[in-house]
Amino acid sequence: METSVSGRVAVIRLHRPKALNALNSTLMHEVVAAAEQFDADPEIGCIVLLGSDRAFAAGADIKEMQTKTYADVHGGDLFTEWDRFAAVRTPTLAAVAGYALGGGCEVAMMCDVLLAADTAQFGQPEITLGTIPGIGGSQRLTHAVGKAKAMEMCLTGRRMGAEEAERAGLVSRIVPAADLEAEAMTTAQTIASQSLPVAMLAKEAVNRAFESTLAEGVRFERRVFHATFATEDRAEGMAAFVEKRTPEFRHR
Ligand code: HXC
């Protein structure tokens, strides 16, 4: 894994080229620790997760899992650590080129914004290994693309290309592979230029849609909307509009 910071954007790059970025436990520890460290840093307004041109990540490391028993995986609560990545409050963006399979697809789906290169391939092929998705794939994929496609993908292991993924609502946009990282950075910089506390609230409000009824979600949104009026940045944002200037958010 490699990390870098550009302005208010932090980048985490998965880098295990010989294994198509398969997510072994070392890589998992590193990614989760880096994400939490950036999340705790108020100077970071967006965290970008990248892979390589060939693979975002080809899944959890099958060679590492191969000899594990039920007692090992249940006793060690295998992969629970990834829940901490999903719990990051700073907005996250995954830019997927090539394979995003199994755990790779699941980690991409944990991110708030998902951009795909035209080469992207999404899939949950665990069934072909005699197992099932283990870090939220059966749930997040179903929320994203609906039961029909999620069920077929989880039962057959069929992969979804970028066009289908965009049509189905899994990704927000497709970008030519050569432009993916630049576009990811531009989008991340736009997110990071907003008020961080307000962006965190916006993220929380959208995520609430997956966990509540419409009435509860709307009530939650209303209260959070009211809460933005307690921020200095809300006052600055509206003053800047009225004064026809760019807002200078101070992230408070
Ligand atoms: C370990 C992997 C791997 C994986 C690829 N590699 N995927 N190693 N775990 N998930 C390794 C290969 O063993 C090989 O190493 C090298 O990466 C290159 O892969 P190839 O298969 O030679 O490449 P290619 O023919 O281009 O095929 C690419 C591929 C294929 C279609 C992505 O590698 C593949 O099907 N991978 C497994 C995909 C998968 O089933 N993912 C789900 C994993 S289970 P060597 O040393 O031989 O050169 C999972 C469970 C999630 O994610 C549950 C909770 C996280």
XYZ file of C-alpha atoms in Angstrom, residues 3-248:
246
model
C -0.293 6.778 0.662
C 0.072 10.399 -0.374
C -1.581 13.724 0.339
C -2.393 16.428 -2.190
C -3.911 19.517 -0.619
C -6.934 18.316 1.379
C -7.120 14.986 -0.505
C -5.515 11.809 0.845
C -4.794 8.907 -1.487
C -4.504 5.268 -0.471
C -3.219 3.069 -3.269
C -3.553 -0.719 -3.102
C -0.253 -2.096 -4.336
C 0.296 -5.862 -4.462
C 0.798 -6.189 -8.211
C 1.849 -9.852 -8.182
C -1.485 -10.847 -6.626
C -3.723 -8.335 -8.438
C -4.019 -6.417 -5.164
C -5.599 -9.377 -3.362
C -6.530 -8.135 0.088
C -4.456 -10.141 2.548
C -4.481 -9.316 6.244
C -1.378 -7.114 6.029
C -2.973 -4.989 3.318
C -6.239 -4.858 5.261
C -4.455 -3.647 8.442
C -2.546 -1.026 6.448
C -5.563 0.311 4.568
C -7.798 0.470 7.628
C -5.069 2.137 9.732
C -4.332 4.695 7.001
C -8.025 5.459 6.485
C -8.538 5.967 10.229
C -5.477 8.181 10.456
C -6.698 10.378 7.590
C -10.203 10.361 9.080
C -8.835 11.802 12.321
C -7.037 14.599 10.459
C -9.203 17.719 10.001
C -6.896 18.827 7.177
C -8.168 15.932 5.044
C -11.534 16.427 3.343
C -11.669 13.352 1.091
C -9.949 9.958 1.032
C -9.379 8.349 -2.390
C -8.846 4.612 -2.779
C -7.021 3.505 -5.927
C -5.739 0.231 -7.347
C -3.789 -0.354 -10.549
C -4.818 -0.272 -14.211
C -5.272 -4.048 -14.180
C -6.965 -4.525 -10.821
C -8.551 -2.428 -8.128
C -8.479 -5.638 -6.084
C -9.153 -9.242 -7.140
C -10.692 -10.092 -3.776
C -9.660 -11.332 -0.403
C -6.447 -13.349 -0.557
C -7.611 -16.856 -1.428
C -4.210 -18.391 -0.644
C -4.338 -16.900 2.856
C -7.902 -18.149 3.449
C -7.409 -21.587 1.903
C -6.431 -23.518 5.025
C -8.579 -21.694 7.549
C -11.240 -23.601 9.480
C -14.620 -22.450 10.742
C -13.069 -22.106 14.202
C -10.348 -19.863 12.767
C -12.656 -17.511 10.869
C -15.436 -17.386 13.441
C -13.105 -17.244 16.413
C -10.952 -14.562 14.807
C -14.033 -12.796 13.380
C -12.301 -12.755 9.978
C -12.599 -9.470 8.062
C -14.523 -7.586 10.772
C -11.728 -5.023 10.618
C -13.093 -3.821 7.262
C -16.193 -2.501 9.092
C -13.890 0.209 10.474
C -13.112 1.310 6.922
C -16.847 1.589 6.199
C -17.274 3.608 9.397
C -14.880 6.388 8.336
C -16.719 9.747 8.570
C -14.649 11.683 6.018
C -16.046 11.260 2.485
C -14.357 8.427 0.566
C -14.053 7.857 -3.172
C -13.069 4.624 -4.921
C -11.738 4.780 -8.479
C -11.951 1.328 -10.039
C -10.026 0.156 -13.100
C -9.856 -3.511 -14.023
C -10.969 -6.172 -11.576
C -13.013 -5.336 -8.480
C -13.957 -8.837 -7.418
C -15.141 -10.332 -4.144
C -13.661 -8.301 -1.306
C -12.395 -5.800 -3.912
C -15.944 -5.083 -5.060
C -17.081 -4.968 -1.427
C -14.437 -2.435 -0.374
C -15.217 -0.284 -3.435
C -18.898 -0.363 -2.466
C -18.017 0.813 1.060
C -16.818 4.088 -0.470
C -19.186 7.025 -0.791
C -18.464 7.811 -4.438
C -17.583 5.067 -6.894
C -16.027 6.018 -10.250
C -15.318 3.343 -12.855
C -12.855 3.229 -15.699
C -14.282 1.759 -18.887
C -12.139 -1.313 -18.106
C -13.782 -1.968 -14.720
C -15.224 -5.376 -13.937
C -17.292 -5.890 -10.807
C -18.219 -9.261 -9.386
C -18.908 -11.374 -6.340
C -17.399 -14.710 -7.445
C -17.186 -16.211 -3.938
C -19.810 -18.829 -4.842
C -17.331 -20.375 -7.283
C -14.938 -20.879 -4.347
C -17.620 -22.467 -2.194
C -18.229 -19.410 -0.043
C -20.225 -16.175 -0.093
C -19.434 -12.458 0.195
C -18.165 -11.661 3.685
C -17.762 -7.908 4.000
C -21.152 -6.675 2.963
C -21.336 -7.604 -0.729
C -24.658 -9.418 -0.549
C -26.149 -6.357 1.155
C -24.479 -3.363 -0.515
C -24.683 -4.858 -4.020
C -28.380 -5.571 -3.517
C -29.010 -2.024 -2.295
C -27.074 -0.639 -5.261
C -28.343 -2.726 -8.183
C -31.470 -4.458 -6.863
C -32.257 -8.076 -6.177
C -32.350 -9.355 -9.768
C -28.762 -8.499 -10.674
C -27.333 -9.013 -7.167
C -28.870 -12.464 -6.892
C -27.613 -13.529 -10.317
C -24.118 -12.221 -9.597
C -23.907 -13.861 -6.162
C -25.289 -17.178 -7.442
C -23.309 -17.453 -10.680
C -20.247 -15.254 -10.100
C -21.042 -13.365 -13.327
C -19.085 -10.124 -13.630
C -20.561 -6.774 -14.526
C -18.696 -4.441 -16.869
C -18.564 -0.681 -16.446
C -21.499 0.101 -18.755
C -23.792 -2.307 -16.976
C -22.557 -1.106 -13.592
C -23.415 2.476 -14.449
C -26.817 1.532 -15.879
C -27.577 -0.459 -12.744
C -26.558 2.352 -10.381
C -23.460 0.705 -8.916
C -21.139 3.510 -10.044
C -21.811 7.201 -10.446
C -19.817 7.647 -13.666
C -17.606 5.908 -16.234
C -14.355 7.590 -17.226
C -11.855 6.519 -19.938
C -9.214 4.431 -18.142
C -6.458 6.912 -18.991
C -8.373 9.725 -17.278
C -9.604 7.827 -14.217
C -7.085 8.978 -11.628
C -7.122 12.618 -12.745
C -10.919 12.604 -12.656
C -10.892 10.933 -9.233
C -8.584 13.660 -7.914
C -10.692 16.450 -9.415
C -13.858 15.027 -7.874
C -12.106 14.454 -4.546
C -10.775 18.025 -4.551
C -14.303 19.308 -5.152
C -15.580 17.281 -2.204
C -12.646 18.345 -0.033
C -13.262 22.021 -0.835
C -16.660 21.891 0.900
C -17.119 22.320 4.625
C -15.840 19.075 6.157
C -18.375 18.913 9.012
C -21.218 19.620 6.595
C -19.904 17.020 4.103
C -19.813 14.512 6.956
C -23.441 15.351 7.765
C -24.453 15.029 4.101
C -22.760 11.614 3.943
C -24.520 10.508 7.114
C -27.883 11.684 5.778
C -27.525 9.795 2.480
C -26.359 6.668 4.289
C -29.386 6.876 6.571
C -31.543 6.109 3.519
C -30.205 2.547 3.629
C -31.050 2.028 7.278
C -34.445 3.591 7.873
C -37.943 4.073 6.543
C -38.611 7.102 4.332
C -40.386 8.957 7.155
C -37.551 8.330 9.610
C -34.945 9.225 7.023
C -36.663 12.496 6.149
C -36.981 13.362 9.849
C -33.265 12.605 10.352
C -32.370 14.742 7.345
C -34.488 17.653 8.650
C -32.748 17.613 12.027
C -29.313 17.385 10.402
C -30.224 20.210 7.999
C -31.198 22.329 11.011
C -27.886 21.406 12.663
C -25.892 22.823 9.734
C -27.148 26.242 10.866
C -24.970 25.808 13.961
C -21.839 25.819 11.779
C -19.795 28.876 10.838
C -19.425 27.385 7.361
C -23.186 27.554 6.680
C -23.106 31.281 7.459
C -20.015 31.719 5.283
C -21.499 29.710 2.388
C -24.667 31.789 2.231
C -22.841 35.095 2.783
C -20.455 34.230 -0.050
C -23.366 33.518 -2.384
C -25.036 36.821 -1.573
C -21.738 38.709 -1.909
C -20.968 36.936 -5.222
C -17.648 35.461 -4.050
C -16.173 32.016 -3.420
C -16.802 30.786 0.139
C -13.845 30.322 2.444
